[in-house]
Amino acid sequence: MTDAELFRISVEAAKNAYAPYSNFHVGAALLAKDGRVFTGCNIENSSFGATICAERTAMSKAISEGCREFVSIAISGNGGTSWPCGICRQFMFEFADDLRIISGENENELKVYDIKELLLEGFRL
Ligand code: THU
């Protein structure tokens, strides 16, 4: 699975986004160590704080299926760049402190960061 392929899957996943308030359709494609790919989209709510981001949707799907080891996550917003919010960075760090995070304007212009670059000194209890 290449980064470009994973990004393409994230763009596809964003088609299921429920984002009537922001109109920002986010998709995530999370590659697990066993090769499975879990997708997610953002799901907004009339009570804005109840909104869930695409990254947490994808990782929650994986965790709830018993999968806890991950390699990479690709994220897109309205087909282009979208980096994870602070809550998602901390959420993902819990399970994957070496996660690769991929995003960009399109599949040929992707940037990749390590989660530790995007979340310095992530919290551990
Ligand atoms: N959003 C995500 O899905 N992931 C992020 O990491 C940042 C924000 C969503 C939440 C909301 O539905 C929309 O983008 C605008 O904030």
PDB file of C-alpha atoms and ligand atoms in Angstrom, residues 19 22 24 26 42-44 51-55 82-85 88, ligand 1:
ATOM      1  CA  ALA A  19     -20.620  18.012   7.558  1.00  0.00           C
ATOM      2  CA  SER A  22     -18.708  23.410   8.129  1.00  0.00           C
ATOM      3  CA  PHE A  24     -15.503  20.612   5.244  1.00  0.00           C
ATOM      4  CA  VAL A  26     -12.731  15.043   5.920  1.00  0.00           C
ATOM      5  CA  ASN A  42     -16.121  13.502  10.144  1.00  0.00           C
ATOM      6  CA  ILE A  43     -19.593  13.361  11.645  1.00  0.00           C
ATOM      7  CA  GLU A  44     -20.906  16.736  12.782  1.00  0.00           C
ATOM      8  CA  THR A  51     -18.742  16.333  16.414  1.00  0.00           C
ATOM      9  CA  ILE A  52     -16.229  13.559  15.813  1.00  0.00           C
ATOM     10  CA  CYS A  53     -13.275  13.927  13.454  1.00  0.00           C
ATOM     11  CA  ALA A  54     -12.469  11.527  10.620  1.00  0.00           C
ATOM     12  CA  GLU A  55      -9.234  10.324  12.262  1.00  0.00           C
ATOM     13  CA  SER A  82      -5.978  18.448   6.245  1.00  0.00           C
ATOM     14  CA  TRP A  83      -3.710  17.868   9.235  1.00  0.00           C
ATOM     15  CA  PRO A  84      -5.141  16.333  12.428  1.00  0.00           C
ATOM     16  CA  CYS A  85      -6.435  18.541  15.217  1.00  0.00           C
ATOM     17  CA  CYS A  88      -6.841  13.601  17.274  1.00  0.00           C
TER      18      CYS A  88
HETATM   19  N1  THU B   1     -12.093  17.736  11.411  1.00  0.00           N
HETATM   20  C1  THU B   1     -11.686  16.451  11.237  1.00  0.00           C
HETATM   21  O1  THU B   1     -12.440  15.584  10.793  1.00  0.00           O
HETATM   22  N2  THU B   1     -10.397  16.149  11.575  1.00  0.00           N
HETATM   23  C2  THU B   1      -9.523  17.037  12.117  1.00  0.00           C
HETATM   24  O2  THU B   1      -8.453  16.641  12.551  1.00  0.00           O
HETATM   25  C3  THU B   1      -9.859  18.450  12.171  1.00  0.00           C
HETATM   26  C4  THU B   1     -11.281  18.792  11.950  1.00  0.00           C
HETATM   27  C5  THU B   1     -13.483  18.082  11.084  1.00  0.00           C
HETATM   28  C6  THU B   1     -14.344  18.386  12.276  1.00  0.00           C
HETATM   29  C7  THU B   1     -15.401  19.266  11.669  1.00  0.00           C
HETATM   30  O3  THU B   1     -16.454  18.437  11.189  1.00  0.00           O
HETATM   31  C8  THU B   1     -14.733  19.925  10.487  1.00  0.00           C
HETATM   32  O4  THU B   1     -13.534  19.233  10.277  1.00  0.00           O
HETATM   33  C9  THU B   1     -14.429  21.397  10.690  1.00  0.00           C
HETATM   34  O5  THU B   1     -13.760  21.599  11.870  1.00  0.00           O
END
